[in-house]
PDB file of C-alpha atoms in Angstrom:
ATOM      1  CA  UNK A   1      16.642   4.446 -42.035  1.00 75.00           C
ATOM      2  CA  UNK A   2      15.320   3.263 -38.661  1.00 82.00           C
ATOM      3  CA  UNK A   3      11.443   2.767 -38.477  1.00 90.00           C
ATOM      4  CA  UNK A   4       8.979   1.821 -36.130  1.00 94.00           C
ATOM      5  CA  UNK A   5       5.494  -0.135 -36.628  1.00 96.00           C
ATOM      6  CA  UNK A   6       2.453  -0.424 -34.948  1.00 96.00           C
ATOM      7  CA  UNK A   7       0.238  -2.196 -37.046  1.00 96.00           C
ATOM      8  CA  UNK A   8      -2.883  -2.381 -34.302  1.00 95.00           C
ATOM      9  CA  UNK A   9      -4.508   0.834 -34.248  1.00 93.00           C
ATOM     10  CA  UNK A  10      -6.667  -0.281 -31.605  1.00 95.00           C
ATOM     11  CA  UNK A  11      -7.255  -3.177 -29.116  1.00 96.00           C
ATOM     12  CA  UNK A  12      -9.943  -3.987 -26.475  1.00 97.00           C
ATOM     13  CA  UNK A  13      -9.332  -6.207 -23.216  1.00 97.00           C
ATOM     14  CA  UNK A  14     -11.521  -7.191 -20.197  1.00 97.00           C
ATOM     15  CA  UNK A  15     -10.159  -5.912 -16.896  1.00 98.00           C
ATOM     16  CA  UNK A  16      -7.387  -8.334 -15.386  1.00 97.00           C
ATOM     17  CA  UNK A  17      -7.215  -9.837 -18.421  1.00 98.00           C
ATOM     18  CA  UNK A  18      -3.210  -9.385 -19.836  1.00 98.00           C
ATOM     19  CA  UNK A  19      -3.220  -8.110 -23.465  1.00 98.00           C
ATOM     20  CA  UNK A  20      -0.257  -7.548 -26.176  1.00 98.00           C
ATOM     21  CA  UNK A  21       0.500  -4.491 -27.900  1.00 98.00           C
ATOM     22  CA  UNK A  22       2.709  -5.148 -31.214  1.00 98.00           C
ATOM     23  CA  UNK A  23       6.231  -3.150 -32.480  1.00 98.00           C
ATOM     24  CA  UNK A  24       8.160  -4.026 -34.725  1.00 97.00           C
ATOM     25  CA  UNK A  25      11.460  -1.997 -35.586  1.00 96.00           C
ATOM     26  CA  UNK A  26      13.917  -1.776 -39.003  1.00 93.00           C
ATOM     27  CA  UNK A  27      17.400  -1.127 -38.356  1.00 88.00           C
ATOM     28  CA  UNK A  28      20.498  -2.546 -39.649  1.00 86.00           C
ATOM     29  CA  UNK A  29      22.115  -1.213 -36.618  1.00 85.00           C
ATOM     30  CA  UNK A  30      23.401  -3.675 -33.739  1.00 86.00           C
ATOM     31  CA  UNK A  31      22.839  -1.444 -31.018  1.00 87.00           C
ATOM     32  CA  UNK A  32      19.647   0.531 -30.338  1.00 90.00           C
ATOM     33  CA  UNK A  33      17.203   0.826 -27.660  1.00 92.00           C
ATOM     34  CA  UNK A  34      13.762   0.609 -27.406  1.00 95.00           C
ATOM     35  CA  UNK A  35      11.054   2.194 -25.626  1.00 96.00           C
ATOM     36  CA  UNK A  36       7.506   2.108 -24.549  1.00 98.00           C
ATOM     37  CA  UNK A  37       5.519   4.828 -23.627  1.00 97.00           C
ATOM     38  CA  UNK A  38       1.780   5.548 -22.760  1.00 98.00           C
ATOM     39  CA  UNK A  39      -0.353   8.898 -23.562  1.00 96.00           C
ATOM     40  CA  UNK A  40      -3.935   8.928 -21.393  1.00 96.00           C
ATOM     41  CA  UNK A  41      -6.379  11.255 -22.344  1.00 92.00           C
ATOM     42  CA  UNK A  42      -4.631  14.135 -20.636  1.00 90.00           C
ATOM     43  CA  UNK A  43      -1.479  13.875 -23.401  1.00 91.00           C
ATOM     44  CA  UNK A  44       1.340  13.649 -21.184  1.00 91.00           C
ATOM     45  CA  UNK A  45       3.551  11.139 -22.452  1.00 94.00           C
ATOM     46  CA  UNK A  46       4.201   8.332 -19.391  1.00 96.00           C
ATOM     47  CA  UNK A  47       7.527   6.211 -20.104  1.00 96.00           C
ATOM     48  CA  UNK A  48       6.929   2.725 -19.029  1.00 97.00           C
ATOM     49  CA  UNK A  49       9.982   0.438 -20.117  1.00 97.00           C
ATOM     50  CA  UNK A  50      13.296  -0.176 -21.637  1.00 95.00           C
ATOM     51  CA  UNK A  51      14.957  -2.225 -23.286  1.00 95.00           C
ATOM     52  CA  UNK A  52      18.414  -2.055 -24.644  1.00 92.00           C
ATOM     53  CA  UNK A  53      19.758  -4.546 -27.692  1.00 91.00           C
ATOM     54  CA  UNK A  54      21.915  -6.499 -25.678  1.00 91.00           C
ATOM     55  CA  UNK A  55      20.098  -7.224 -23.040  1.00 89.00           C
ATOM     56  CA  UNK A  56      19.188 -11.050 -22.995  1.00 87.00           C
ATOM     57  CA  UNK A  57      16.421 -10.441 -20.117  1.00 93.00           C
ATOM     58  CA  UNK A  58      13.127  -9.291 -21.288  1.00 95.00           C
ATOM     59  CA  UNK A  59      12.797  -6.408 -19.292  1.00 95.00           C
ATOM     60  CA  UNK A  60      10.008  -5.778 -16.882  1.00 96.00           C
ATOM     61  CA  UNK A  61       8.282  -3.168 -14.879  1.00 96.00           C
ATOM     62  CA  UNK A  62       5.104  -4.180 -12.609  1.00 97.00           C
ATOM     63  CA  UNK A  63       2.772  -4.816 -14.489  1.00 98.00           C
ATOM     64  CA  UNK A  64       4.839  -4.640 -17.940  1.00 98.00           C
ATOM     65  CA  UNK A  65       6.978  -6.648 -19.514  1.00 97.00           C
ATOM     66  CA  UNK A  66       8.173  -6.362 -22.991  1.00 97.00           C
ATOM     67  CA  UNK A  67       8.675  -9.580 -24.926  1.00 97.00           C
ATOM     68  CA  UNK A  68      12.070  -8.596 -27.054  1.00 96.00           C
ATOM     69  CA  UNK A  69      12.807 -11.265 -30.384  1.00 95.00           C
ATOM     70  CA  UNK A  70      15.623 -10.042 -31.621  1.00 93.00           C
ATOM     71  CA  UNK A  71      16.280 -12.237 -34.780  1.00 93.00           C
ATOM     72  CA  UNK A  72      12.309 -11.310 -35.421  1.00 95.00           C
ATOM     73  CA  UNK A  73      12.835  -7.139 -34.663  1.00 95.00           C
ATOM     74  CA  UNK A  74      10.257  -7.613 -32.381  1.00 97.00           C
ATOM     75  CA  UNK A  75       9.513  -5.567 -29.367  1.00 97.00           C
ATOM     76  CA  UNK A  76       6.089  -6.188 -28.076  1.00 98.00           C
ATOM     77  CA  UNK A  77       4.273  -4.750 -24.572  1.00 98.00           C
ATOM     78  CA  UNK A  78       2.903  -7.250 -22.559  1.00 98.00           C
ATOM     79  CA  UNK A  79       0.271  -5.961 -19.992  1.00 98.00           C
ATOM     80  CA  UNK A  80      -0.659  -8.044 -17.380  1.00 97.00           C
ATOM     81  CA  UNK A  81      -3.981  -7.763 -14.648  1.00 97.00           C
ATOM     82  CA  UNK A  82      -5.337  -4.671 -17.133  1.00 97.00           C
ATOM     83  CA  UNK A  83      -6.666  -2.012 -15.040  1.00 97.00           C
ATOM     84  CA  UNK A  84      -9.487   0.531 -15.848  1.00 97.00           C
ATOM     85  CA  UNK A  85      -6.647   3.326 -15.892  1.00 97.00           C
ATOM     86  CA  UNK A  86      -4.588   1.212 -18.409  1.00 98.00           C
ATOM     87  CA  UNK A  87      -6.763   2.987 -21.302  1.00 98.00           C
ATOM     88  CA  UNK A  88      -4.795   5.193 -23.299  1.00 97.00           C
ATOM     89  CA  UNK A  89      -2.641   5.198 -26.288  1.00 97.00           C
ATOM     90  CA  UNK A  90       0.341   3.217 -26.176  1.00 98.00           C
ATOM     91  CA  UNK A  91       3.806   4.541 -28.551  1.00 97.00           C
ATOM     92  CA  UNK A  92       6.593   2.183 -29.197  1.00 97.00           C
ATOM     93  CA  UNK A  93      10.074   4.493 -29.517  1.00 95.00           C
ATOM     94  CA  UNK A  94      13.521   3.120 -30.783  1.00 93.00           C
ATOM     95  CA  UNK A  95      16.840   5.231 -30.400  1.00 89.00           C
ATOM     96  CA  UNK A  96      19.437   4.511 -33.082  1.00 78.00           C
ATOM     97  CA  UNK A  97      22.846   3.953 -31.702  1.00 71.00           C
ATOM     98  CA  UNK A  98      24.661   7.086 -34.556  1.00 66.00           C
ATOM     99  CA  UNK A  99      22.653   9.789 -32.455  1.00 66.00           C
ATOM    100  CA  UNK A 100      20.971   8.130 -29.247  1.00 67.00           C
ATOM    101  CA  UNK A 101      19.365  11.851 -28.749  1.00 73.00           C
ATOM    102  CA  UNK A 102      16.741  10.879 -31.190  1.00 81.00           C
ATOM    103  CA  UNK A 103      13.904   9.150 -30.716  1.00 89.00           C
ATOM    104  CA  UNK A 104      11.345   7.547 -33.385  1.00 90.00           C
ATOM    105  CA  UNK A 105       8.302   6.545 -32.283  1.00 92.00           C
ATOM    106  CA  UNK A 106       5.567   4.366 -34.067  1.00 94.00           C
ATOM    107  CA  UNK A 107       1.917   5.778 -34.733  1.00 93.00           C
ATOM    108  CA  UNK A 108       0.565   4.099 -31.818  1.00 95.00           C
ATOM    109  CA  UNK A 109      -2.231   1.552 -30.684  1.00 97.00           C
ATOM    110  CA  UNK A 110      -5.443   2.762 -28.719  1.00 97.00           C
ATOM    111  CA  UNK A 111      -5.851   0.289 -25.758  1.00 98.00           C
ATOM    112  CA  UNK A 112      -9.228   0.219 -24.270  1.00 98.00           C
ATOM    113  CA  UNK A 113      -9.687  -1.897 -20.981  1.00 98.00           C
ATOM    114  CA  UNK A 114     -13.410  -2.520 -20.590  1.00 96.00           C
ATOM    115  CA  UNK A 115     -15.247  -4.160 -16.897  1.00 95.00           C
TER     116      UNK A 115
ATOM    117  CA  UNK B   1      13.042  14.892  -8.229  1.00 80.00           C
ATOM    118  CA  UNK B   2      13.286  16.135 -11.852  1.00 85.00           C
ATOM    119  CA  UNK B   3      10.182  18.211 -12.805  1.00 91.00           C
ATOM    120  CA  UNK B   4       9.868  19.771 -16.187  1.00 94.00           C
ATOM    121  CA  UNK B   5       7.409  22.386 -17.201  1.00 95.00           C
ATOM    122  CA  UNK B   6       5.402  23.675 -20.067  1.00 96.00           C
ATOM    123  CA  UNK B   7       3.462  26.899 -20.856  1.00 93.00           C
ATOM    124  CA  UNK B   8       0.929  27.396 -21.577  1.00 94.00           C
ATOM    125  CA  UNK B   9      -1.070  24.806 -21.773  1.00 94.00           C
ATOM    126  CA  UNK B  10      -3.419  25.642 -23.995  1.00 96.00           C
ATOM    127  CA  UNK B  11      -3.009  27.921 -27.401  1.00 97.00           C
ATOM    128  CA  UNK B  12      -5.572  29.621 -30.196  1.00 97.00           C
ATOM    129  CA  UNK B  13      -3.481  32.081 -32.221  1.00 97.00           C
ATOM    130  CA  UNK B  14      -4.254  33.232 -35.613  1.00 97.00           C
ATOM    131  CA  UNK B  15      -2.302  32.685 -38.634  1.00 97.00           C
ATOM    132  CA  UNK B  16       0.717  35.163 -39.162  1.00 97.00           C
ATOM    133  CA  UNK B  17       1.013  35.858 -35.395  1.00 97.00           C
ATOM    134  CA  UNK B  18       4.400  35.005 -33.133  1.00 97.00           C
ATOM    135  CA  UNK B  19       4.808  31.941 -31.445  1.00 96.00           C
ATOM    136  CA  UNK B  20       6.368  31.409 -28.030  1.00 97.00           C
ATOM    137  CA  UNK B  21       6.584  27.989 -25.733  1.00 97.00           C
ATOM    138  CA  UNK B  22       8.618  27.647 -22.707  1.00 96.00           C
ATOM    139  CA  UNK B  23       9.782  24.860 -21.359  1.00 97.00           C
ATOM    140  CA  UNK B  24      11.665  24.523 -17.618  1.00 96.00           C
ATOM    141  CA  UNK B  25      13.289  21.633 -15.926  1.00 95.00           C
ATOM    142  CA  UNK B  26      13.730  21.224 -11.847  1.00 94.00           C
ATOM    143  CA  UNK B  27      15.755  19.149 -10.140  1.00 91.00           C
ATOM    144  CA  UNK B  28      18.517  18.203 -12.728  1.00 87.00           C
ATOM    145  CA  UNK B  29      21.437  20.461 -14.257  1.00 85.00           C
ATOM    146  CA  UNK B  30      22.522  20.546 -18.050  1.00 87.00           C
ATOM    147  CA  UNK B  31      19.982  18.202 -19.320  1.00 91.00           C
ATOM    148  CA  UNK B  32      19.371  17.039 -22.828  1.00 93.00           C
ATOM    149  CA  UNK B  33      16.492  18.709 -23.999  1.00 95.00           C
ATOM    150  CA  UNK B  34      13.884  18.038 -26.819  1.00 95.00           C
ATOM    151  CA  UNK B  35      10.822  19.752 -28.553  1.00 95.00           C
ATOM    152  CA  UNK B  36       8.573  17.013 -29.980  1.00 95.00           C
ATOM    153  CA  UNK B  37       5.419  17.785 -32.090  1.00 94.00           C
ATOM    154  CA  UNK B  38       2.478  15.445 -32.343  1.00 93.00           C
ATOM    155  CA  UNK B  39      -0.357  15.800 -34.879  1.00 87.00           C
ATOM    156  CA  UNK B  40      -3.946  14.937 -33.954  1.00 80.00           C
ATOM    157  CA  UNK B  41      -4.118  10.586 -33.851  1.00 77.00           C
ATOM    158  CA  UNK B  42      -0.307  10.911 -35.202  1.00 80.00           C
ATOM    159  CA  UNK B  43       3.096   9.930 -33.662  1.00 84.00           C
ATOM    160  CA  UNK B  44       6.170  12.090 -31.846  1.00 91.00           C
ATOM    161  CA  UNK B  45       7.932  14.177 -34.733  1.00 90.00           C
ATOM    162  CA  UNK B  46      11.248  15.346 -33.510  1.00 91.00           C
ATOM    163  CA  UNK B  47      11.771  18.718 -33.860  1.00 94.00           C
ATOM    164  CA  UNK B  48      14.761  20.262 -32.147  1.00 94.00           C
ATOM    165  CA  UNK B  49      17.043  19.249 -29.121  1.00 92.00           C
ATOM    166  CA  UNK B  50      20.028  20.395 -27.254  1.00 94.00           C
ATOM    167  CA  UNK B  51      22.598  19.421 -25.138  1.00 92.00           C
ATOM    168  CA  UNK B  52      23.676  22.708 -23.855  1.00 92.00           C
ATOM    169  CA  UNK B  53      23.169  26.612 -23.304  1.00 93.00           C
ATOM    170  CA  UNK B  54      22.805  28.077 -27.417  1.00 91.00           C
ATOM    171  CA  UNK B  55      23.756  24.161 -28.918  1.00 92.00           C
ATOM    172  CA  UNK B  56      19.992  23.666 -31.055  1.00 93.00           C
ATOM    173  CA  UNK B  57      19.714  20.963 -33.049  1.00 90.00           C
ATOM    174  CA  UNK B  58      17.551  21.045 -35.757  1.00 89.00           C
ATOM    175  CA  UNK B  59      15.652  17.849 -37.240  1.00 84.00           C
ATOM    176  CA  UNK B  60      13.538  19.267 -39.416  1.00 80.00           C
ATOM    177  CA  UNK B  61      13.279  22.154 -41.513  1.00 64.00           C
ATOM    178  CA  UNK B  62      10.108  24.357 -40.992  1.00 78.00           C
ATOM    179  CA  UNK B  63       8.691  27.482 -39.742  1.00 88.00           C
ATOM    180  CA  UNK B  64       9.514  27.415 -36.352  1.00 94.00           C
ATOM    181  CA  UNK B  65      12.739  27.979 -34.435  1.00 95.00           C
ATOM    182  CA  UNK B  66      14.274  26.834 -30.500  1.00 96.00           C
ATOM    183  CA  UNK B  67      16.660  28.500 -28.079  1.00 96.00           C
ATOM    184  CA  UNK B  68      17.701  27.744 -24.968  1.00 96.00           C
ATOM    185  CA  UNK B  69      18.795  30.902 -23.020  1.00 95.00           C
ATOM    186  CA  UNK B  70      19.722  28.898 -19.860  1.00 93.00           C
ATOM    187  CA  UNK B  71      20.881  25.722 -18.827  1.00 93.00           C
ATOM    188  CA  UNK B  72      16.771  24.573 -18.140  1.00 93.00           C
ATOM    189  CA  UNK B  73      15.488  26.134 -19.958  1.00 95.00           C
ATOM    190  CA  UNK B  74      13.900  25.799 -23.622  1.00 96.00           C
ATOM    191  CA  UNK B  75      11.915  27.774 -25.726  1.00 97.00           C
ATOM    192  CA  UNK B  76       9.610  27.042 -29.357  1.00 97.00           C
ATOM    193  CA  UNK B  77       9.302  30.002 -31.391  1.00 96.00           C
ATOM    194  CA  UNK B  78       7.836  31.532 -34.592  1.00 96.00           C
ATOM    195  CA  UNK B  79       7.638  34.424 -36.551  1.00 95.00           C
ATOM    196  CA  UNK B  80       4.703  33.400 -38.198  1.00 96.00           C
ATOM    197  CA  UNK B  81       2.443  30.657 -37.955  1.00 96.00           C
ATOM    198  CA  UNK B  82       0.842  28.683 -40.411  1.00 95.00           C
ATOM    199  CA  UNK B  83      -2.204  26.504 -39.807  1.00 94.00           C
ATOM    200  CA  UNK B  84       0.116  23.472 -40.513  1.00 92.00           C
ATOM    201  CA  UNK B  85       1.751  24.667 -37.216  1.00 94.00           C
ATOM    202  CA  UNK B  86      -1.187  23.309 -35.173  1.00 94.00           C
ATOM    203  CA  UNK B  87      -0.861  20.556 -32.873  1.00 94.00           C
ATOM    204  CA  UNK B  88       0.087  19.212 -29.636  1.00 96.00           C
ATOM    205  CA  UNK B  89       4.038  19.965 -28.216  1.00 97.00           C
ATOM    206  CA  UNK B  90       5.535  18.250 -25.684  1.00 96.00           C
ATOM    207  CA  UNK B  91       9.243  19.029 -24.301  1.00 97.00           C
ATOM    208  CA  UNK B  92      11.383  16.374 -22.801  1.00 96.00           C
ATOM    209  CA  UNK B  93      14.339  16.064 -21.059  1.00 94.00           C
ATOM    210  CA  UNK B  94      17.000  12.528 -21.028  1.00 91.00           C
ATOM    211  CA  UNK B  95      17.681  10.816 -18.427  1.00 88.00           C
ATOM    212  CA  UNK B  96      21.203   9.049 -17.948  1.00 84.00           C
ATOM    213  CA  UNK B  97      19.298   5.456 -19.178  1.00 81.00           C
ATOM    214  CA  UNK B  98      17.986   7.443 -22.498  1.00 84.00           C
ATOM    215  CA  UNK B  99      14.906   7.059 -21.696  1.00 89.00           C
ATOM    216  CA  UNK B 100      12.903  10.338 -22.295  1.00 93.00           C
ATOM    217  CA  UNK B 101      11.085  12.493 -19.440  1.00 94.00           C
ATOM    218  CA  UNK B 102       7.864  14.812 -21.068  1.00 95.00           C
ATOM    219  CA  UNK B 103       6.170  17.827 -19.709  1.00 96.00           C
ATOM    220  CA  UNK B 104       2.296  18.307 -19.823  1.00 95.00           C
ATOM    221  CA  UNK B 105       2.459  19.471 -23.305  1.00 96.00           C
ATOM    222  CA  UNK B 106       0.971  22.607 -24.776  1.00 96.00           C
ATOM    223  CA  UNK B 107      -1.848  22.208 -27.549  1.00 96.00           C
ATOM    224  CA  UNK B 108      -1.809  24.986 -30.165  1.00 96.00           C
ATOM    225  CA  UNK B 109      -4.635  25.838 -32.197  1.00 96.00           C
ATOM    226  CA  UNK B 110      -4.028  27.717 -35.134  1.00 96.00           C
ATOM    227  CA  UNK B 111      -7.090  30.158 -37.199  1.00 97.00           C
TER     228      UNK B 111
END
């Protein structure tokens, strides 16, 4: 069965600084994607970036870029210039490729950007 | 744009009582759509989805229930609640790239 980890339940960074967020993923599958989302205080869930299992770019969105090993089942968040407004929970999500309906999402780290 | 919707956003009911969520989504027709559940410092459980009018696809089994009556539309329902019930739920809707769209959420208390 596909599973997601998040083993930092929190992290702290100093504003501009660029921090890391870990996820790791099990799957024997070949084809999956993977997802990152972010939940603020409010508890809407924000998607942020995608990335599917044959893509050989690391994708990227602004200020987000997730650093994909695939021989490692890696697929960490990279963060860069932290903002204030950056604080929030942060979920990695994985779709397997028998039912790509389905997401399963990690427990989640706690970012907190600090001045 | 695609907008979805969820009411209400807030919920205290009491144990035993009826359950009903709504869910609505603008701007796109005959979207995949998904009821998530998320205990308090937990992950997204999965709990239903659909990919058309009456097709409900449960993932896990429990006290609660899901229709959807029209094309954008998607409701959470239950005869009875249980205190296990509480939590925050969040609908979502799938865009083309899989990626997954959520509404506001509604947080339901149960006494």
């Amino acid at each position: 069965a596909q599973k997601i980890t998040q083993t930092q339940p929190g992290m702290f960074v100093q504003e501009k600084e660029a921090v890391t967020l870990d996820c790791t993923y099990d799957t024997s599958d070949q084809s999956y994607g993977l997802f990152w989302y972010k939940q603020p205080s409010s508890g809407e869930m924000i998607f942020l970036i995608y990335q599917g299992s044959y893509d050989e770019q690391n994708a990227t969105e602004g200020r987000y870029s997730l650093n994909f090993q695939k021989a490692r089942k890696s697929a960490n968040l990279v963060i860069s210039a932290s903002q204030l407004g950056d604080s929030a929970m942060y979920f990695c999500a994985m779709s397997p490729p028998e039912n790509t309906d389905k997401l399963i999402f990690g427990t989640g780290t706690r970012l907190q950007v600090f001045p | 744009s695609q907008t979805i919707h969820q009411w209400p956003a807030t919920l205290v009911q009491p144990v035993g009582s009826p359950l009903s969520l709504e869910c609505t989504v603008e701007g796109t027709s005959n979207p995949n759509l998904y009821w998530y559940r998320q205990a308090a410092g937990r992950g997204l459980q999965l709990l239903f989805y659909s990919v058309g009018i009456g097709q409900i696809s449960s993932e896990v089994p429990q006290n609660l229930s899901a229709s959807r009556p029209q094309d954008r539309q998607f409701i959470l329902s239950s005869k009875k609640l249980l205190l296990s019930d509480s939590g925050f739920y969040l609908c979502a809707w799938r865009a083309d790239g899989g990626e997954q769209y959520f509404g506001p959420g509604t947080r339901l208390t149960v006494t």
